[in-house]
Coordinates of C-alpha atoms in Angstrom, one line a residue:
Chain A
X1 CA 26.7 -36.1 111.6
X2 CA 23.1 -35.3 112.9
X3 CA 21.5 -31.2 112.3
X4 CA 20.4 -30.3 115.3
X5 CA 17.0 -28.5 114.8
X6 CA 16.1 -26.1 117.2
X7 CA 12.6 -27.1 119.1
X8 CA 9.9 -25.6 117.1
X9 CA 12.0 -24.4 113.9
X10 CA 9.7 -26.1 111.1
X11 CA 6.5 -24.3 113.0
X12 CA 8.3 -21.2 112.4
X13 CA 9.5 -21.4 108.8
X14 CA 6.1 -22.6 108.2
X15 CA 4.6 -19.3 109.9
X16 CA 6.9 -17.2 107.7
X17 CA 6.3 -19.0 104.6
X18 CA 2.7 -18.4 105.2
X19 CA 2.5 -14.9 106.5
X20 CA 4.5 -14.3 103.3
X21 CA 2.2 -15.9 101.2
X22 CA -0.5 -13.7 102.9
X23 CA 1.3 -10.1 102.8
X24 CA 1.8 -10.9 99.2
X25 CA -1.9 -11.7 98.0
X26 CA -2.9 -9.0 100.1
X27 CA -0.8 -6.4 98.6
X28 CA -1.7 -7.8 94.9
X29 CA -5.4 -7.9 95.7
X30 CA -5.1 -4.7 97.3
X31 CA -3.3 -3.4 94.1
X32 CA -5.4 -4.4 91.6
X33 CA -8.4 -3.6 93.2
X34 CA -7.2 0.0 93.1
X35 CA -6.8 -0.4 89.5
X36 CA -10.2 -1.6 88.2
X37 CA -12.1 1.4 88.9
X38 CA -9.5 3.5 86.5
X39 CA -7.8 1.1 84.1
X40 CA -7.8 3.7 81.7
X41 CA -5.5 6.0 84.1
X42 CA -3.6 2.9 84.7
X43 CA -2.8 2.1 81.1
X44 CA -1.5 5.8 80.9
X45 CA 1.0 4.9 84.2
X46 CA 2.2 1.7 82.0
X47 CA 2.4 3.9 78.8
X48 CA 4.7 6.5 80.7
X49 CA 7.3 3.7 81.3
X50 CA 7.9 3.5 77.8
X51 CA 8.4 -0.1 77.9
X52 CA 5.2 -1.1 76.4
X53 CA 4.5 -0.4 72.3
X54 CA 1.9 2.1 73.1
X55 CA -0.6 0.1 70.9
X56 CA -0.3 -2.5 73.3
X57 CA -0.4 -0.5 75.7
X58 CA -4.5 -1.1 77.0
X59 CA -3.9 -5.2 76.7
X60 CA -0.8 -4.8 78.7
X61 CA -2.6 -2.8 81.5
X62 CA -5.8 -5.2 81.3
X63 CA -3.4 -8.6 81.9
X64 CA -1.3 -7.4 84.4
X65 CA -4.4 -6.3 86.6
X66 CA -6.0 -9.5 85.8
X67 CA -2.8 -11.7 86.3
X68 CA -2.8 -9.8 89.7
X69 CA -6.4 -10.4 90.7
X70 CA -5.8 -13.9 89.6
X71 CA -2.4 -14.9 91.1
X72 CA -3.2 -13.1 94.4
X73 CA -6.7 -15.2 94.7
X74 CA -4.7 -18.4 94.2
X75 CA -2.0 -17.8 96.3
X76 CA -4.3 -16.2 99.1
X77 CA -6.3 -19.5 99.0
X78 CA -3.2 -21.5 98.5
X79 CA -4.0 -23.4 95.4
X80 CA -1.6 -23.6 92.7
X81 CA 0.6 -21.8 95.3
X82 CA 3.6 -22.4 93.4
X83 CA 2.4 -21.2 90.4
X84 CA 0.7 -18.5 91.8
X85 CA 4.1 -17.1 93.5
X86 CA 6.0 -17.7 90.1
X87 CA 4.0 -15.7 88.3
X88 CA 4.0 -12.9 91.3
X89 CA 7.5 -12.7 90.9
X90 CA 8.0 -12.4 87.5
X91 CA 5.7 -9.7 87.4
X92 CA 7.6 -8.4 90.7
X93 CA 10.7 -8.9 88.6
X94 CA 9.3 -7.1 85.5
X95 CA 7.9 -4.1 87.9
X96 CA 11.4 -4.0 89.1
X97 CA 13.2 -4.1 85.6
X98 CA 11.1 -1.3 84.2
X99 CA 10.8 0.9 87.3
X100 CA 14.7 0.8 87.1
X101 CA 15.3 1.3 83.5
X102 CA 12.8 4.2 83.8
X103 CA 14.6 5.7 86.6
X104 CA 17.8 5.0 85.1
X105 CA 16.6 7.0 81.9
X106 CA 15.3 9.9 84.3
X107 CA 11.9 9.3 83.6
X108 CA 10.1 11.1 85.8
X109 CA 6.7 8.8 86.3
X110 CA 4.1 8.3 88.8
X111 CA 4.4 4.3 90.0
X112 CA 1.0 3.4 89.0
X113 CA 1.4 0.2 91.5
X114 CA -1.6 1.4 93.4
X115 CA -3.6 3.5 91.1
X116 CA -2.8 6.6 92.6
X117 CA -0.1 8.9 91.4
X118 CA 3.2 8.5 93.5
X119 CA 6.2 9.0 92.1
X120 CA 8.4 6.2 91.7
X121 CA 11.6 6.3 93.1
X122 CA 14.4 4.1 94.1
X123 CA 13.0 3.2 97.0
X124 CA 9.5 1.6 95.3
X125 CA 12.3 -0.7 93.4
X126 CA 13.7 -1.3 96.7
X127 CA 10.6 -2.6 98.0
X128 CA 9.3 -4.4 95.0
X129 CA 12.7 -6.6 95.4
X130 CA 11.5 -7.4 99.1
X131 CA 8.8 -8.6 97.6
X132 CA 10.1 -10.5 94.9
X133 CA 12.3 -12.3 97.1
X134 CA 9.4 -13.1 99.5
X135 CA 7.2 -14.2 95.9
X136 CA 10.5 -16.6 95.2
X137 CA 10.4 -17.7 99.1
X138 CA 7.0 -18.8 98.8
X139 CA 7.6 -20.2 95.2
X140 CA 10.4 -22.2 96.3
X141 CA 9.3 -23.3 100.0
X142 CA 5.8 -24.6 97.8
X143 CA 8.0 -26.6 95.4
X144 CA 9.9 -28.4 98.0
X145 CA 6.9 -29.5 99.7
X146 CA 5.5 -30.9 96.3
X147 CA 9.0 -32.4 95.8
X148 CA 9.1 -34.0 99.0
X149 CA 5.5 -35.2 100.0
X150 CA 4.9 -36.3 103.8
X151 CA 4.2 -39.8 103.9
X152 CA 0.7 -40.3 104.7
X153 CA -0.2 -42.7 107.5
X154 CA -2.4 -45.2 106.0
X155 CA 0.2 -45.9 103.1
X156 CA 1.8 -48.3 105.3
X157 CA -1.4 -49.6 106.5
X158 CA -3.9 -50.8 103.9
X159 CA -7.2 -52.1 105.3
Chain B
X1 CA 2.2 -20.8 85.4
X2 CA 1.1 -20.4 81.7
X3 CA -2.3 -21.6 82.4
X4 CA -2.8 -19.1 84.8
X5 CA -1.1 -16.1 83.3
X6 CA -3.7 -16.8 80.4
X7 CA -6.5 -17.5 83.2
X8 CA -5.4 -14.0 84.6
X9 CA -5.5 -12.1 81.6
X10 CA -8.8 -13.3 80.4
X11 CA -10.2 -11.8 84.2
X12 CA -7.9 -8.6 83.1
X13 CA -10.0 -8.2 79.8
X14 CA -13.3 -9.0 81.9
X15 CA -12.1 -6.4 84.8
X16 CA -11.6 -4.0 82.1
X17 CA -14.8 -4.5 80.4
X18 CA -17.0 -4.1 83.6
X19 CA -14.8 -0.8 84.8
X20 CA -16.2 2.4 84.6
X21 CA -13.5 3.6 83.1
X22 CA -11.7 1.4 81.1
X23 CA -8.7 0.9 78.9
X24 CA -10.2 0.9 75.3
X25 CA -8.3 -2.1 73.9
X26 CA -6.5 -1.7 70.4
X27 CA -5.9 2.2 70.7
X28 CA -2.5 2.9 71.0
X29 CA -2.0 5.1 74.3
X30 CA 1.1 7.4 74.5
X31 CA 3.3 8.5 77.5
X32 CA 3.0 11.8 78.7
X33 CA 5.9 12.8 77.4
X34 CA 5.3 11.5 73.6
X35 CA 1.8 13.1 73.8
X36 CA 3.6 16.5 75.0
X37 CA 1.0 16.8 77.2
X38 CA 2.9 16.1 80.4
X39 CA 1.1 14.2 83.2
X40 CA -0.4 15.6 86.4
X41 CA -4.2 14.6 85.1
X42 CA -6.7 14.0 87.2
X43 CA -7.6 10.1 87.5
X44 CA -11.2 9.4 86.8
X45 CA -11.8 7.5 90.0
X46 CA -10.8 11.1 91.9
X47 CA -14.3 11.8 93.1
X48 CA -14.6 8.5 94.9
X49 CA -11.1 8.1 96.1
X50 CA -10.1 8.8 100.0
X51 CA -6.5 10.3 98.5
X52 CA -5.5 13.5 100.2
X53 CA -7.4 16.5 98.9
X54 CA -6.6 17.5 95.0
X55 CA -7.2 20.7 93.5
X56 CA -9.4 20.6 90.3
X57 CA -7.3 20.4 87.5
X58 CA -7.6 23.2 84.3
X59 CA -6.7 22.2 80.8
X60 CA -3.3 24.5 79.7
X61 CA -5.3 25.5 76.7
X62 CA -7.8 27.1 78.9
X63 CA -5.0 28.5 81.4
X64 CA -3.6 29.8 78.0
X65 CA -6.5 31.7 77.1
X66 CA -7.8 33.2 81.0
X67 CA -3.7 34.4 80.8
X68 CA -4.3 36.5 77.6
X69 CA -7.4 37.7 79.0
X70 CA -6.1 38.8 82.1
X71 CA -8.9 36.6 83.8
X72 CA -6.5 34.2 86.2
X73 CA -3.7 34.5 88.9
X74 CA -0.9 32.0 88.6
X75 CA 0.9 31.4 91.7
X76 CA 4.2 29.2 91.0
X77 CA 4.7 26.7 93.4
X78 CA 8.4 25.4 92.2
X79 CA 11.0 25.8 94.0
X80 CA 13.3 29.3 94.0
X81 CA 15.9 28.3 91.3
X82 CA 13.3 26.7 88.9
X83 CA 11.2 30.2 88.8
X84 CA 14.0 32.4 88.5
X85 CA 15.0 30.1 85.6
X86 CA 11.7 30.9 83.9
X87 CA 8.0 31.1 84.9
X88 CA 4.6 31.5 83.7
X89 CA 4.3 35.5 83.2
X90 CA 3.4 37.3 86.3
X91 CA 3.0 34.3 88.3
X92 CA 3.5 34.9 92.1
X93 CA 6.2 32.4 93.3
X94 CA 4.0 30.8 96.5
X95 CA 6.8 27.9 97.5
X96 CA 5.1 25.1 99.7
X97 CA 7.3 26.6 102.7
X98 CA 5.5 29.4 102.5
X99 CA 6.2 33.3 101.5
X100 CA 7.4 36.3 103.3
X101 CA 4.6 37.8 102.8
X102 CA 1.8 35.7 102.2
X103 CA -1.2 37.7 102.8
X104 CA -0.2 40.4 101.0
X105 CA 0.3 37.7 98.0
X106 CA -3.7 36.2 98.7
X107 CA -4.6 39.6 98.8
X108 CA -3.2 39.9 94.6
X109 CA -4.5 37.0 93.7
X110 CA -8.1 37.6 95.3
X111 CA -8.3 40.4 92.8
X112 CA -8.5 37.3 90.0
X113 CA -11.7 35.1 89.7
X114 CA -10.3 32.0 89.6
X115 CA -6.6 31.3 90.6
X116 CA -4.0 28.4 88.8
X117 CA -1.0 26.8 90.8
X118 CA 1.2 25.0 89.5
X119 CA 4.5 23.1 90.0
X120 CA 7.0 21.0 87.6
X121 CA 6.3 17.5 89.2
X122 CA 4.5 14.6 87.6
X123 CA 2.3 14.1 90.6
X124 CA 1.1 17.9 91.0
X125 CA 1.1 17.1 94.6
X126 CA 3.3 20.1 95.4
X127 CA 1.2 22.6 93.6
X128 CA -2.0 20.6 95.6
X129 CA -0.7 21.3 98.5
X130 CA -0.1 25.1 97.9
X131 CA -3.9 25.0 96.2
X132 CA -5.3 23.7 99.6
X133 CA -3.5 26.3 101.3
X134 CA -4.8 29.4 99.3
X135 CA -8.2 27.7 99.6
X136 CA -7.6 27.7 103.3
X137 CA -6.6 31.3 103.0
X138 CA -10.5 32.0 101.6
X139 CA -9.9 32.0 97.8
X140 CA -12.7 30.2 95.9
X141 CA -11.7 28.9 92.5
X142 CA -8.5 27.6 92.6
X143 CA -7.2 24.8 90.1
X144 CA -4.1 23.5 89.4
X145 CA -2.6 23.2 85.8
X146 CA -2.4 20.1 84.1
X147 CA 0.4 19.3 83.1
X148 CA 2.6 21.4 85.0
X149 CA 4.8 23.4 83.7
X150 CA 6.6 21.2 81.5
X151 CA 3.1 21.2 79.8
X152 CA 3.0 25.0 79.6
X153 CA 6.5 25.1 77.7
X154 CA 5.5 22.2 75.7
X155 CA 2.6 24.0 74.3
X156 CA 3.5 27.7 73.9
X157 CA 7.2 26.7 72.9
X158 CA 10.5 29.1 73.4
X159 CA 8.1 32.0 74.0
X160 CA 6.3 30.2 76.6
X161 CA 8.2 32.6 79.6
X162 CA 7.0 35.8 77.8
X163 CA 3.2 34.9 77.6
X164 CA 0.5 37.0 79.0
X165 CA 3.2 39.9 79.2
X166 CA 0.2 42.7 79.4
X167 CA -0.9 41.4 82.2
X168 CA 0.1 43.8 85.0
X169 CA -0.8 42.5 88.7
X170 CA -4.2 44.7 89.5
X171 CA -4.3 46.4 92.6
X172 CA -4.7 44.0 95.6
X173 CA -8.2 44.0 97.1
X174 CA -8.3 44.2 100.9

């Protein structure tokens, strides 16, 4: 039996996929870039998790800004997208993980996500799993395409 | 993914090494709440950042010592059950909804030189908020304590709700 497609579905999963892409290396770029003027006031917002061994503390803070500068560069100018949106998401999923055990604990702790000093609540887990499931959107929409290459046109047709 | 989670933490090290305030690598950094310090400090990057307006902050050591000397106001910003559970001595309770009688309250505390709010949240945003209002109200020097007040009873322990307990309210200047 043939799948009907609806008339200009591929544009718009493409469109998604894409704006996705975009709203995520935004926000990461955006993120970190509120960081770097104060890492030092950023590696206290990762200390107060109490995730991190505190002497690790600093080297933590320095590669997650840098993994987020990084990643949100790549995926903002689409290379290595898929391993640009991996890596977003397991930081997304880690952010998630230690905002909820923290919470869970009744740790009362600013976010730290932008460099500013909100409070983390349920609902900053809430959106960092919207944005882990757009991070494994992208992730998974890229791998497909690498799986499944478009034939190119002069393959059939050598000169 | 590896490559570029190494990539990105190489940039981290670099981003840290050019910022003006960075992370020094290789000490260990504590949370608040190990340090017994609470939190409510006042980022570096405040006097360039376009947050909402924030108080300047005052160390509890130096809140301590204006308190003994009679030299500061405190004006509680917490909420009705958390000051009648225990407060900072002779602190006016100022909650962000405002108080019955609020200028007879800025009239107190403009007997003081310098006045400290303060709240029991991490973010020190409530007690900011009542700051900005008491600086609306034409008081000068008004900071809010670091730490809030889990910082307060961290550092002067079970006594912490007796402290300054000479310090009778002076006569409110019109």
């Amino acid at each position: 039996m043939r799948r009907l497609r609806a008339p200009g579905g591929e544009a718009l999963t493409a469109f998604t996929i894409s704006a996705a892409r975009l709203v995520l290396g935004a926000l990461f770029l955006g993120a970190s870039a509120t960081k770097v003027p104060d890492m030092a006031a950023f590696a206290e917002s990762v200390a107060n998790y109490r995730i991190v061994p505190p002497a690790l503390v600093p080297a933590a803070a320095a590669a997650v800004v840098g993994i987020e500068i990084t990643a949100s560069l790549a995926i903002l100018a689409n290379v290595w997208t898929r391993a640009a949106a991996w890596v977003l998401a397991a930081l997304l999923a880690v952010f998630t993980a230690g905002l909820s055990s923290a919470l869970a604990r009744g740790i009362d702790l600013a976010c730290g996500c932008f460099g500013g000093s909100s409070p983390a609540t349920w609902s900053t887990v809430l959106r960092d799993l919207v944005l882990l499931a757009l991070a494994v959107l992208v992730a998974l929409s890229a791998r497909a395409r690498t799986a499944s290459p478009s034939p190119r046109p002069d393959a059939a047709s050598p000169s | 993914m590896a490559l570029l989670a190494a990539l990105g933490s190489a940039v981290g090290v670099a981003a840290n090494a050019v910022s003006p305030h960075p992370a020094v690598l290789g000490r260990a950094v504590l949370s608040a709440a190990e340090a017994g310090g609470g939190s409510c400090s006042m980022p570096a990057s405040e006097a360039t950042s376009s947050a909402p307006w924030r108080a300047t902050r005052i160390s509890v050591d130096e809140a301590k010592g204006l308190c003994t000397a009679c030299l500061a106001g405190f004006v509680d910003a917490r909420g009705p059950h958390e000051f009648a559970h225990g407060h900072i001595a002779n602190a006016i309770h100022l909650p962000p909804v405002g108080h019955p009688d609020e200028g007879a309250a800025v009239a107190q505390l403009r007997a003081f030189p310098l006045v400290v709010v303060y709240d029991g949240e991490y973010s020190c945003a409530v007690a900011d908020d009542v700051a900005a209002r008491l600086k609306h109200a034409g008081l000068t020097d008004v900071r809010v304590l670091q730490g809030a007040w889990p910082a307060w009873v961290a550092a002067q322990g079970p006594a912490a709700a007796g402290m300054c307990g000479v310090c009778g309210l002076p006569e409110a200047k019109p």
